[in-house]
Amino acid sequence: MHDVWSFHFILLNFYKILLNFER
């Protein structure tokens, strides 16, 4: 289930980027 891990990691990164962009 490496795909799931990658998806989670990408989601986390995306969330962090979004938060940074908003601030």
PDB file of N, CA and C in Angstrom:
ATOM      1  N   MET A   1       0.853  -1.213   0.000  1.00  0.00           N
ATOM      2  CA  MET A   1       0.000   0.000   0.000  1.00  0.00           C
ATOM      3  C   MET A   1       0.882   1.255   0.000  1.00  0.00           C
ATOM      4  N   HIS A   2       1.784   1.297  -0.932  1.00  0.00           N
ATOM      5  CA  HIS A   2       2.665   2.467  -1.008  1.00  0.00           C
ATOM      6  C   HIS A   2       1.929   3.660  -1.591  1.00  0.00           C
ATOM      7  N   ASP A   3       0.969   3.368  -2.442  1.00  0.00           N
ATOM      8  CA  ASP A   3       0.201   4.456  -3.063  1.00  0.00           C
ATOM      9  C   ASP A   3      -0.549   5.267  -2.017  1.00  0.00           C
ATOM     10  N   VAL A   4      -1.118   4.563  -1.046  1.00  0.00           N
ATOM     11  CA  VAL A   4      -1.865   5.255   0.010  1.00  0.00           C
ATOM     12  C   VAL A   4      -0.939   6.186   0.778  1.00  0.00           C
ATOM     13  N   TRP A   5       0.254   5.680   1.103  1.00  0.00           N
ATOM     14  CA  TRP A   5       1.215   6.496   1.844  1.00  0.00           C
ATOM     15  C   TRP A   5       1.572   7.750   1.052  1.00  0.00           C
ATOM     16  N   SER A   6       1.834   7.548  -0.227  1.00  0.00           N
ATOM     17  CA  SER A   6       2.207   8.684  -1.091  1.00  0.00           C
ATOM     18  C   SER A   6       1.067   9.691  -1.138  1.00  0.00           C
ATOM     19  N   PHE A   7      -0.145   9.174  -1.271  1.00  0.00           N
ATOM     20  CA  PHE A   7      -1.312  10.058  -1.328  1.00  0.00           C
ATOM     21  C   PHE A   7      -1.416  10.881  -0.048  1.00  0.00           C
ATOM     22  N   HIS A   8      -1.248  10.215   1.084  1.00  0.00           N
ATOM     23  CA  HIS A   8      -1.323  10.909   2.365  1.00  0.00           C
ATOM     24  C   HIS A   8      -0.246  11.986   2.467  1.00  0.00           C
ATOM     25  N   PHE A   9       0.951  11.617   2.039  1.00  0.00           N
ATOM     26  CA  PHE A   9       2.068  12.556   2.102  1.00  0.00           C
ATOM     27  C   PHE A   9       1.804  13.774   1.226  1.00  0.00           C
ATOM     28  N   ILE A  10       1.310  13.528   0.013  1.00  0.00           N
ATOM     29  CA  ILE A  10       1.005  14.623  -0.916  1.00  0.00           C
ATOM     30  C   ILE A  10      -0.081  15.508  -0.321  1.00  0.00           C
ATOM     31  N   LEU A  11      -1.084  14.882   0.273  1.00  0.00           N
ATOM     32  CA  LEU A  11      -2.181  15.644   0.865  1.00  0.00           C
ATOM     33  C   LEU A  11      -1.652  16.537   1.980  1.00  0.00           C
ATOM     34  N   LEU A  12      -0.794  15.988   2.813  1.00  0.00           N
ATOM     35  CA  LEU A  12      -0.225  16.757   3.919  1.00  0.00           C
ATOM     36  C   LEU A  12       0.566  17.946   3.389  1.00  0.00           C
ATOM     37  N   ASN A  13       1.383  17.687   2.378  1.00  0.00           N
ATOM     38  CA  ASN A  13       2.182  18.765   1.789  1.00  0.00           C
ATOM     39  C   ASN A  13       1.281  19.832   1.198  1.00  0.00           C
ATOM     40  N   PHE A  14       0.247  19.392   0.512  1.00  0.00           N
ATOM     41  CA  PHE A  14      -0.683  20.339  -0.107  1.00  0.00           C
ATOM     42  C   PHE A  14      -1.341  21.208   0.962  1.00  0.00           C
ATOM     43  N   TYR A  15      -1.742  20.572   2.050  1.00  0.00           N
ATOM     44  CA  TYR A  15      -2.386  21.295   3.143  1.00  0.00           C
ATOM     45  C   TYR A  15      -1.438  22.343   3.731  1.00  0.00           C
ATOM     46  N   LYS A  16      -0.196  21.931   3.930  1.00  0.00           N
ATOM     47  CA  LYS A  16       0.802  22.860   4.486  1.00  0.00           C
ATOM     48  C   LYS A  16       1.009  24.043   3.551  1.00  0.00           C
ATOM     49  N   ILE A  17       1.107  23.764   2.266  1.00  0.00           N
ATOM     50  CA  ILE A  17       1.312  24.827   1.276  1.00  0.00           C
ATOM     51  C   ILE A  17       0.113  25.767   1.285  1.00  0.00           C
ATOM     52  N   LEU A  18      -1.069  25.187   1.362  1.00  0.00           N
ATOM     53  CA  LEU A  18      -2.285  26.005   1.374  1.00  0.00           C
ATOM     54  C   LEU A  18      -2.281  26.919   2.588  1.00  0.00           C
ATOM     55  N   LEU A  19      -1.921  26.373   3.736  1.00  0.00           N
ATOM     56  CA  LEU A  19      -1.888  27.170   4.958  1.00  0.00           C
ATOM     57  C   LEU A  19      -0.879  28.302   4.820  1.00  0.00           C
ATOM     58  N   ASN A  20       0.276  27.999   4.265  1.00  0.00           N
ATOM     59  CA  ASN A  20       1.309  29.014   4.084  1.00  0.00           C
ATOM     60  C   ASN A  20       0.833  30.095   3.125  1.00  0.00           C
ATOM     61  N   PHE A  21       0.120  29.669   2.099  1.00  0.00           N
ATOM     62  CA  PHE A  21      -0.359  30.626   1.102  1.00  0.00           C
ATOM     63  C   PHE A  21      -1.392  31.571   1.717  1.00  0.00           C
ATOM     64  N   GLU A  22      -2.237  31.004   2.568  1.00  0.00           N
ATOM     65  CA  GLU A  22      -3.277  31.822   3.199  1.00  0.00           C
ATOM     66  C   GLU A  22      -2.658  32.837   4.149  1.00  0.00           C
ATOM     67  N   ARG A  23      -1.640  32.424   4.880  1.00  0.00           N
ATOM     68  CA  ARG A  23      -1.013  33.340   5.861  1.00  0.00           C
ATOM     69  C   ARG A  23      -0.072  34.293   5.151  1.00  0.00           C
TER      70      ARG A  23
END
